[in-house]
Amino acid sequence: MYPKNTWYVACTPDEFDSKPLSRTICGEPMVFYRGTDNRVVALEDFCPHRGAPLSLGFVENGLLVCGYHGLAMGRDGHTASMPNQRVQHFPCIKTYAVRERYGFVWVWPGDQAQADDSLIPHLHWAESPDWAYGGGLYHIGCDYRLMVDNLMDLTHETYVHASSIGQKEIDEAPVNTRVEGSEVITSRFMENISAPPFWRAALRGNGLADDVPVDRWQICRFTPPSHVLIEVGVAHAGHGGYEAPAQYKAGSIVVDFITPENDTSIWYFWGMARNFKADDQALTDSIREGQGKIFGEDLEMLERQQRNLLRHPERALLKLNIDAGGVQARRIIERLIAAEQAPADANLLARSGA
Amino acid sequence: MYPKNTWYVACTPDEFDSKPLSRTICGEPMVFYRGTDNRVVALEDFCPHRGAPLSLGFVENGLLVCGYHGLAMGRDGHTASMPNQRVQHFPCIKTYAVRERYGFVWVWPGDQAQADDSLIPHLHWAESPDWAYGGGLYHIGCDYRLMVDNLMDLTHETYVHASSIGQKEIDEAPVNTRVEGSEVITSRFMENISAPPFWRAALRGNGLADDVPVDRWQICRFTPPSHVLIEVGVAHAGHGGYEAPAQYKAGSIVVDFITPENDTSIWYFWGMARNFKADDQALTDSIREGQGKIFGEDLEMLERQQRNLLRHPERALLKLNIDAGGVQARRIIERLIAAEQAPADANLLARSGA
Amino acid sequence: MYPKNTWYVACTPDEFDSKPLSRTICGEPMVFYRGTDNRVVALEDFCPHRGAPLSLGFVENGLLVCGYHGLAMGRDGHTASMPNQRVQHFPCIKTYAVRERYGFVWVWPGDQAQADDSLIPHLHWAESPDWAYGGGLYHIGCDYRLMVDNLMDLTHETYVHASSIGQKEIDEAPVNTRVEGSEVITSRFMENISAPPFWRAALRGNGLADDVPVDRWQICRFTPPSHVLIEVGVAHAGHGGYEAPAQYKAGSIVVDFITPENDTSIWYFWGMARNFKADDQALTDSIREGQGKIFGEDLEMLERQQRNLLRHPERALLKLNIDAGGVQARRIIERLIAAEQAPADANLLARSGA
């Protein structure tokens, strides 16, 4: 169960540079390619001629040509042409609203009439030359909400990421959770601690001493349907922590776009945006490599947690204070799902004469 | 769904040269081996003693000996002997009519009482010293009818096999489809065109110039249950095309025996028979290698088409003029299946007292 | 179907030396580790916090710490602690009676109230300095009873293990089967035969001539739930065979503990205990290597037999005299299963008011 009338990150533009990309989003098999005017198109990955996947084809004059028998599909889901055939009455295929923005491709898998550009979240760091971004993509066999839980409760860093970003003080710091509209924020502030290895490297990367006490912060922000952006960083202790002037700190935004493939698997777009040494590509690469390794440590845990939960659908899991972020996020998700289903239910009632 | 009261190609003799072969045909797990008098035998792959697969055993004195506890099975499905056991009352296993002919092993998976040697198709090219044959076997995860469609509509060559046998002129040439009894024939003739790479190589192989305009033909013949033989070739333009004298052309027969393993997978026996330079084994090998590569290009398309169709069983696909060959072939197949089921239905009615 | 109120071999201690071991026994996913006082613990592999597998965690101060968020689980299934949390009211997880004995870890997967140490079988060879043991573990995709059948009818050695321990005389020797309480014994004695390769090597290993006629014996003992211990050996012919003085023979006990993972897969602990040259570790290693290779020959047969039987659940297999050991063992197993289900059925009747 996932909301479908919303924008999800589907892919990054480089993924369909050389050939069309086949990707299932929210249970919908789609093909992504660059059509006329270089604009991204997302269509159902199904040729109306004989059911071949259009993603095995190629783009010619802005049209997606089926690689089986040459049907040329338009971006509107209508067949544009086919050698020696009249195509006016060919059945249409589904089209999906799709936007290229902030370096990502956003898709609206649900009711197309409701697709609304203004609902794409604003990512200030993706538009500013003061910021650099590096990231990657993992395919993980778990419900997308397990990943939301994971990211809204960073105590797991102490255990899953013990050798990089974890440290005992995360566990010990009180967590604060609050809901603002449809946003959920959990935050932790740790003062006068040792920086763990990842942050020592970041301090050095920013030209700062890495062997002095620091103040550390983690501010996780969930927004629907399943985006989690996390402000993280350290500052030399005693300069104001999160509020410290730039010359004392190394901070960044952990970027997590979690897109359901289906009920038990996700496309997980992870990355890091930073506003120090934004021009240093080597630093970007090195951070991405480190982050990729760290985030890869979550995979087995999430997939095996998923399998355990599938075995025991009846068990009520604990909802501790540290879980409050995930719990609140799930409430918002549930409201969105309920809102999408309400009209359908009303229709059903109407049809049944009730 | 497939006809079962018919001959299918099950394997080639070399496949059970060194040990018995286990192969499922039309949902029936069979074991093939060479028994007494060197004759091929096809039996149910199930030992009546403890259910072990007989194919893990060995042949001794013409009997198939189970590799688990030594039961020796006769070609008639009756246990012949077992160390220290009386075997007269052992239950029988199924036997299948099987014939070795034309370099293939043919099996009749359905009602054994109806097996009729005269129904094995006659393959003139397999008996003449003027012809050479080379081929191979692919296992593909698709309904056998998708492969029939594929072969009865060669416009796909333009797209799937663009770099070898495909060319734009196939798409542009009108296709002619006709039904003669239970045979379906689709044909295309292209005049005064450039030969594509595969055919340029064949012209050279036959000692002919490869850089002159050619006439090209494709005559696909479907015969039940799912054999497709295709006359293909090119002749130097202006000498009569398909009818041109031998010294102007390079032609061959593409051989396709499609045998259902079950509802969504096939054993695909492909090959090429040619009547030029029949003694040139190096040419045979080189053609087989080229054809194997070309036919391998269809696999992903067919398997992903199958998955798309399984997702959408309700969708009616288009039946264009180019699809007429497959459409007519499916009609013939459906009649065969219906004919096989009719008696069974009658029996059911009788038993139910209706 | 398997008895659950009984001891099974779950693992060997070395398997959780470096980290907790995840293993499913009789359909129950368990985690094994060494807790306080170095004692083995077996728990449900499920963290009550968020369902993570505890086996991905680590042991600290004798407690199993969940690798996701640091919940520390006690050996009694009660959460011992968690950073910054009150844990008294956390739900418990299942615990399993577990014993380390004879070099194996034994677990009782069923009703814990009935776990009784005195029911662990006594293995004299595992406690005596006169004996040496070497063995291994295979995971096999078959019902545990197929492996019991396999081991209670050694005629299969003639076919499956033809090049090592098989010989025609096994087939030819009469088999004797008897039941003593819940023990089933099948035995074969062969006199004045040639020793097969494995036994010739054992004779040499024991400093005996390997090129003289021998008497050979095989005495298979099944005890519930699914243990098969087999006395095997050869003696120089004419010295009393099984009863011959030690200086004329090489004998050993083949050890088989068969533990259901679920209905169609097993953990198969195999090994060999011998009471000659017990101090010769190189000989132990060489025997284990040879036995591992031989027992590996059964895997494909058992897994494909299992698949054949799943296809034909309705077929009654033959029960020959050679199968009597397996048949009797299954009767004992069935009685155990019935006895376990009887109380449950009685409860159901009571609840339904009958």
Tab-separated table of C-alpha atoms in Angstrom, chain C residues 58-332:
chain	number	residue	atom	x	y	z
C	58	PHE	CA	26.342	-9.429	18.496
C	59	VAL	CA	26.907	-10.813	21.972
C	60	GLU	CA	27.901	-8.404	24.732
C	61	ASN	CA	28.199	-9.380	28.375
C	62	GLY	CA	26.369	-12.593	27.593
C	63	LEU	CA	23.384	-10.805	26.062
C	64	LEU	CA	22.431	-10.877	22.419
C	65	VAL	CA	22.323	-7.262	21.251
C	66	CYS	CA	20.125	-6.511	18.249
C	67	GLY	CA	22.227	-5.098	15.442
C	68	TYR	CA	19.530	-2.635	14.430
C	69	HIS	CA	18.761	-0.481	17.494
C	70	GLY	CA	20.622	-2.088	20.344
C	71	LEU	CA	17.910	-3.979	22.229
C	72	ALA	CA	19.720	-6.469	24.489
C	73	MET	CA	17.886	-9.770	24.715
C	74	GLY	CA	18.217	-12.167	27.631
C	75	ARG	CA	18.444	-15.916	27.311
C	76	ASP	CA	14.926	-16.155	28.758
C	77	GLY	CA	13.358	-14.272	25.837
C	78	HIS	CA	12.813	-11.168	27.961
C	79	THR	CA	14.464	-7.970	26.864
C	80	ALA	CA	17.242	-7.243	29.345
C	81	SER	CA	17.842	-3.623	28.404
C	82	MET	CA	17.816	-1.040	25.666
C	83	PRO	CA	19.489	2.353	25.667
C	84	ASN	CA	17.242	4.923	27.311
C	85	GLN	CA	14.225	2.595	27.370
C	86	ARG	CA	12.200	0.909	30.090
C	87	VAL	CA	11.899	-2.654	28.877
C	88	GLN	CA	9.860	-4.466	31.526
C	89	HIS	CA	6.738	-4.579	29.426
C	90	PHE	CA	8.345	-5.511	26.137
C	91	PRO	CA	6.788	-8.664	24.676
C	92	CYS	CA	8.797	-11.851	25.080
C	93	ILE	CA	10.132	-13.961	22.272
C	94	LYS	CA	10.232	-17.731	22.164
C	95	THR	CA	13.078	-19.585	23.785
C	96	TYR	CA	14.121	-23.103	22.939
C	97	ALA	CA	15.649	-25.707	25.215
C	98	VAL	CA	19.138	-26.267	23.927
C	99	ARG	CA	22.026	-28.467	25.071
C	100	GLU	CA	25.622	-28.766	23.999
C	101	ARG	CA	26.608	-32.397	24.162
C	102	TYR	CA	28.842	-34.801	22.248
C	103	GLY	CA	30.146	-31.993	20.093
C	104	PHE	CA	26.677	-31.088	18.812
C	105	VAL	CA	24.064	-28.549	19.795
C	106	TRP	CA	20.681	-30.174	20.446
C	107	VAL	CA	17.472	-28.212	20.353
C	108	TRP	CA	13.867	-29.030	21.299
C	109	PRO	CA	11.665	-27.065	18.885
C	110	GLY	CA	8.223	-28.068	20.260
C	111	ASP	CA	6.487	-27.748	23.613
C	112	GLN	CA	9.207	-26.443	25.901
C	113	ALA	CA	7.554	-27.825	29.019
C	114	GLN	CA	8.281	-31.318	27.796
C	115	ALA	CA	11.994	-30.812	27.068
C	116	ASP	CA	13.814	-33.562	28.920
C	117	ASP	CA	17.581	-33.905	28.989
C	118	SER	CA	17.368	-37.632	29.552
C	119	LEU	CA	15.950	-38.047	26.060
C	120	ILE	CA	19.131	-36.882	24.349
C	121	PRO	CA	20.569	-40.083	22.893
C	122	HIS	CA	23.708	-41.422	24.527
C	123	LEU	CA	26.653	-41.436	22.122
C	124	HIS	CA	29.340	-43.541	23.749
C	125	TRP	CA	31.822	-42.952	20.932
C	126	ALA	CA	31.680	-39.208	21.489
C	127	GLU	CA	32.944	-39.509	25.048
C	128	SER	CA	35.723	-42.034	24.747
C	129	PRO	CA	39.370	-41.296	23.918
C	130	ASP	CA	39.422	-44.583	21.968
C	131	TRP	CA	37.223	-43.034	19.309
C	132	ALA	CA	37.767	-40.283	16.764
C	133	TYR	CA	35.045	-38.386	14.936
C	134	GLY	CA	34.941	-36.292	11.791
C	135	GLY	CA	31.907	-35.010	9.970
C	136	GLY	CA	30.140	-32.248	8.114
C	137	LEU	CA	26.815	-30.679	7.230
C	138	TYR	CA	24.764	-30.626	4.025
C	139	HIS	CA	21.613	-28.673	3.308
C	140	ILE	CA	19.368	-30.786	1.101
C	141	GLY	CA	16.023	-29.961	-0.506
C	142	CYS	CA	14.061	-33.055	0.535
C	143	ASP	CA	11.699	-34.365	3.165
C	144	TYR	CA	13.720	-35.751	6.077
C	145	ARG	CA	12.056	-39.145	5.634
C	146	LEU	CA	13.578	-39.564	2.188
C	147	MET	CA	16.978	-39.391	3.848
C	148	VAL	CA	15.891	-41.896	6.495
C	149	ASP	CA	14.775	-44.227	3.694
C	150	ASN	CA	18.103	-43.678	1.990
C	151	LEU	CA	20.117	-44.662	5.028
C	152	MET	CA	17.962	-47.576	6.092
C	153	ASP	CA	18.368	-49.238	2.678
C	154	LEU	CA	22.026	-49.403	1.776
C	155	THR	CA	21.447	-51.236	-1.504
C	156	HIS	CA	21.638	-47.734	-2.956
C	157	GLU	CA	25.385	-47.807	-2.304
C	158	THR	CA	25.758	-50.230	-5.188
C	159	TYR	CA	24.362	-47.609	-7.557
C	160	VAL	CA	24.865	-44.156	-6.073
C	161	HIS	CA	28.290	-44.861	-4.607
C	162	ALA	CA	29.533	-47.439	-7.098
C	163	SER	CA	33.107	-46.174	-7.099
C	164	SER	CA	33.689	-45.971	-3.337
C	165	ILE	CA	31.590	-48.095	-0.994
C	166	GLY	CA	29.169	-49.747	-3.391
C	167	GLN	CA	29.558	-53.330	-4.537
C	168	LYS	CA	27.303	-55.884	-6.148
C	169	GLU	CA	27.359	-58.097	-3.051
C	170	ILE	CA	25.260	-55.599	-1.080
C	171	ASP	CA	22.400	-56.130	-3.472
C	172	GLU	CA	22.827	-59.854	-3.230
C	173	ALA	CA	23.055	-60.151	0.534
C	174	PRO	CA	19.748	-60.690	2.292
C	175	VAL	CA	18.648	-57.831	4.502
C	176	ASN	CA	17.233	-58.399	7.946
C	177	THR	CA	14.915	-55.840	9.500
C	178	ARG	CA	13.641	-55.846	13.046
C	179	VAL	CA	11.948	-53.370	15.358
C	180	GLU	CA	12.892	-53.122	19.029
C	181	GLY	CA	10.656	-50.636	20.791
C	182	SER	CA	11.144	-47.395	18.915
C	183	GLU	CA	14.367	-48.553	17.301
C	184	VAL	CA	14.525	-50.048	13.826
C	185	ILE	CA	17.502	-52.170	12.848
C	186	THR	CA	18.379	-53.362	9.366
C	187	SER	CA	21.473	-55.454	8.894
C	188	ARG	CA	23.483	-57.103	6.170
C	189	PHE	CA	26.476	-59.412	6.421
C	190	MET	CA	28.627	-60.299	3.410
C	191	GLU	CA	31.297	-62.975	3.670
C	192	ASN	CA	34.494	-63.561	1.782
C	193	ILE	CA	34.214	-60.688	-0.654
C	194	SER	CA	36.583	-58.067	-2.054
C	195	ALA	CA	36.655	-54.827	-0.105
C	196	PRO	CA	35.565	-51.781	-2.149
C	197	PRO	CA	37.954	-48.811	-2.459
C	198	PHE	CA	36.824	-46.897	0.650
C	199	TRP	CA	37.323	-49.964	2.845
C	200	ARG	CA	40.612	-50.910	1.276
C	201	ALA	CA	41.827	-47.445	2.257
C	202	ALA	CA	40.469	-47.945	5.783
C	203	LEU	CA	42.263	-51.284	6.095
C	204	ARG	CA	45.492	-49.626	5.017
C	205	GLY	CA	44.793	-46.758	7.415
C	206	ASN	CA	44.597	-49.337	10.179
C	207	GLY	CA	47.817	-51.046	9.061
C	208	LEU	CA	46.078	-54.101	7.599
C	209	ALA	CA	46.433	-55.834	4.255
C	210	ASP	CA	43.858	-54.534	1.794
C	211	ASP	CA	44.146	-57.198	-0.889
C	212	VAL	CA	42.694	-60.175	0.935
C	213	PRO	CA	39.096	-61.373	1.118
C	214	VAL	CA	37.031	-59.738	3.819
C	215	ASP	CA	33.779	-60.133	5.678
C	216	ARG	CA	31.706	-56.952	5.620
C	217	TRP	CA	28.852	-55.771	7.813
C	218	GLN	CA	26.279	-52.984	7.835
C	219	ILE	CA	23.986	-52.562	10.830
C	220	CYS	CA	21.695	-49.534	10.501
C	221	ARG	CA	19.911	-48.295	13.616
C	222	PHE	CA	17.121	-45.760	13.324
C	223	THR	CA	16.020	-43.995	16.468
C	224	PRO	CA	13.455	-41.213	16.599
C	225	PRO	CA	13.013	-38.600	15.511
C	226	SER	CA	15.422	-39.144	12.593
C	227	HIS	CA	18.814	-40.327	13.729
C	228	VAL	CA	20.483	-43.160	11.855
C	229	LEU	CA	23.680	-44.639	13.232
C	230	ILE	CA	25.250	-47.352	11.115
C	231	GLU	CA	27.880	-49.798	12.254
C	232	VAL	CA	29.970	-50.595	9.218
C	233	GLY	CA	33.240	-52.345	8.662
C	234	VAL	CA	35.267	-55.136	7.195
C	235	ALA	CA	37.436	-57.861	8.765
C	236	HIS	CA	39.886	-60.167	7.114
C	237	ALA	CA	37.726	-63.106	6.132
C	238	GLY	CA	37.400	-66.037	8.483
C	239	HIS	CA	38.138	-64.268	11.732
C	240	GLY	CA	34.576	-63.753	12.877
C	241	GLY	CA	33.495	-60.791	10.771
C	242	TYR	CA	31.671	-58.254	12.925
C	243	GLU	CA	32.787	-60.238	15.975
C	244	ALA	CA	36.419	-60.487	14.863
C	245	PRO	CA	39.181	-59.323	17.210
C	246	ALA	CA	40.307	-55.748	16.681
C	247	GLN	CA	43.583	-56.668	14.995
C	248	TYR	CA	41.759	-58.135	12.000
C	249	LYS	CA	39.277	-55.410	11.212
C	250	ALA	CA	38.529	-51.787	10.379
C	251	GLY	CA	35.142	-50.673	11.553
C	252	SER	CA	33.320	-47.491	12.294
C	253	ILE	CA	29.987	-45.896	12.977
C	254	VAL	CA	28.412	-43.785	10.262
C	255	VAL	CA	26.621	-40.973	12.039
C	256	ASP	CA	23.553	-39.336	10.488
C	257	PHE	CA	21.510	-36.717	12.268
C	258	ILE	CA	18.731	-35.527	9.988
C	259	THR	CA	17.038	-32.350	11.090
C	260	PRO	CA	14.028	-30.940	9.233
C	261	GLU	CA	14.368	-27.316	8.235
C	262	ASN	CA	10.838	-27.417	6.906
C	263	ASP	CA	8.650	-29.870	4.990
C	264	THR	CA	10.954	-30.173	2.019
C	265	SER	CA	14.430	-29.411	3.273
C	266	ILE	CA	16.830	-30.746	5.834
C	267	TRP	CA	20.038	-30.054	7.679
C	268	TYR	CA	21.974	-33.245	7.260
C	269	PHE	CA	24.760	-33.800	9.797
C	270	TRP	CA	26.896	-36.677	8.621
C	271	GLY	CA	30.095	-38.087	9.993
C	272	MET	CA	32.075	-41.125	10.942
C	273	ALA	CA	33.270	-42.309	14.345
C	274	ARG	CA	36.031	-44.935	14.453
C	275	ASN	CA	37.851	-46.765	17.205
C	276	PHE	CA	41.118	-47.446	15.447
C	277	LYS	CA	44.026	-45.011	15.206
C	278	ALA	CA	41.879	-42.488	17.040
C	279	ASP	CA	44.826	-40.125	17.469
C	280	ASP	CA	45.602	-39.943	13.763
C	281	GLN	CA	44.149	-36.565	12.794
C	282	ALA	CA	45.391	-36.879	9.222
C	283	LEU	CA	43.420	-40.110	8.893
C	284	THR	CA	40.351	-38.420	10.380
C	285	ASP	CA	40.672	-35.641	7.830
C	286	SER	CA	41.142	-38.020	4.951
C	287	ILE	CA	38.135	-40.125	5.964
C	288	ARG	CA	35.992	-37.018	6.336
C	289	GLU	CA	37.010	-35.808	2.914
C	290	GLY	CA	36.203	-39.170	1.363
C	291	GLN	CA	32.893	-39.487	3.197
C	292	GLY	CA	31.899	-35.938	2.303
C	293	LYS	CA	32.425	-36.712	-1.352
C	294	ILE	CA	30.472	-39.972	-1.131
C	295	PHE	CA	27.547	-38.471	0.776
C	296	GLY	CA	27.472	-35.582	-1.657
C	297	GLU	CA	26.543	-38.090	-4.350
C	298	ASP	CA	23.114	-38.527	-2.738
C	299	LEU	CA	22.094	-34.883	-2.979
C	300	GLU	CA	20.897	-34.655	-6.563
C	301	MET	CA	19.116	-37.994	-6.282
C	302	LEU	CA	17.228	-36.942	-3.139
C	303	GLU	CA	16.299	-33.484	-4.407
C	304	ARG	CA	15.035	-34.786	-7.728
C	305	GLN	CA	13.202	-37.673	-6.047
C	306	GLN	CA	11.515	-35.036	-3.863
C	307	ARG	CA	10.427	-33.044	-6.908
C	308	ASN	CA	9.084	-36.187	-8.580
C	309	LEU	CA	7.067	-37.069	-5.482
C	310	LEU	CA	5.648	-33.555	-5.181
C	311	ARG	CA	4.397	-33.914	-8.758
C	312	HIS	CA	2.682	-37.209	-7.944
C	313	PRO	CA	1.399	-37.106	-4.367
C	314	GLU	CA	-1.200	-39.703	-5.263
C	315	ARG	CA	1.197	-42.442	-6.268
C	316	ALA	CA	1.765	-45.339	-3.870
C	317	LEU	CA	5.430	-46.247	-4.015
C	318	LEU	CA	6.647	-49.807	-3.675
C	319	LYS	CA	7.557	-51.144	-0.269
C	320	LEU	CA	9.929	-54.001	-0.954
C	321	ASN	CA	11.818	-56.033	1.618
C	322	ILE	CA	14.787	-53.695	1.180
C	323	ASP	CA	12.513	-50.792	2.089
C	324	ALA	CA	11.338	-52.344	5.338
C	325	GLY	CA	13.717	-50.277	7.460
C	326	GLY	CA	12.352	-47.005	6.122
C	327	VAL	CA	8.785	-48.257	6.296
C	328	GLN	CA	9.131	-49.215	9.961
C	329	ALA	CA	10.907	-45.960	10.764
C	330	ARG	CA	8.054	-43.997	9.184
C	331	ARG	CA	5.537	-45.898	11.311
C	332	ILE	CA	7.364	-44.849	14.439
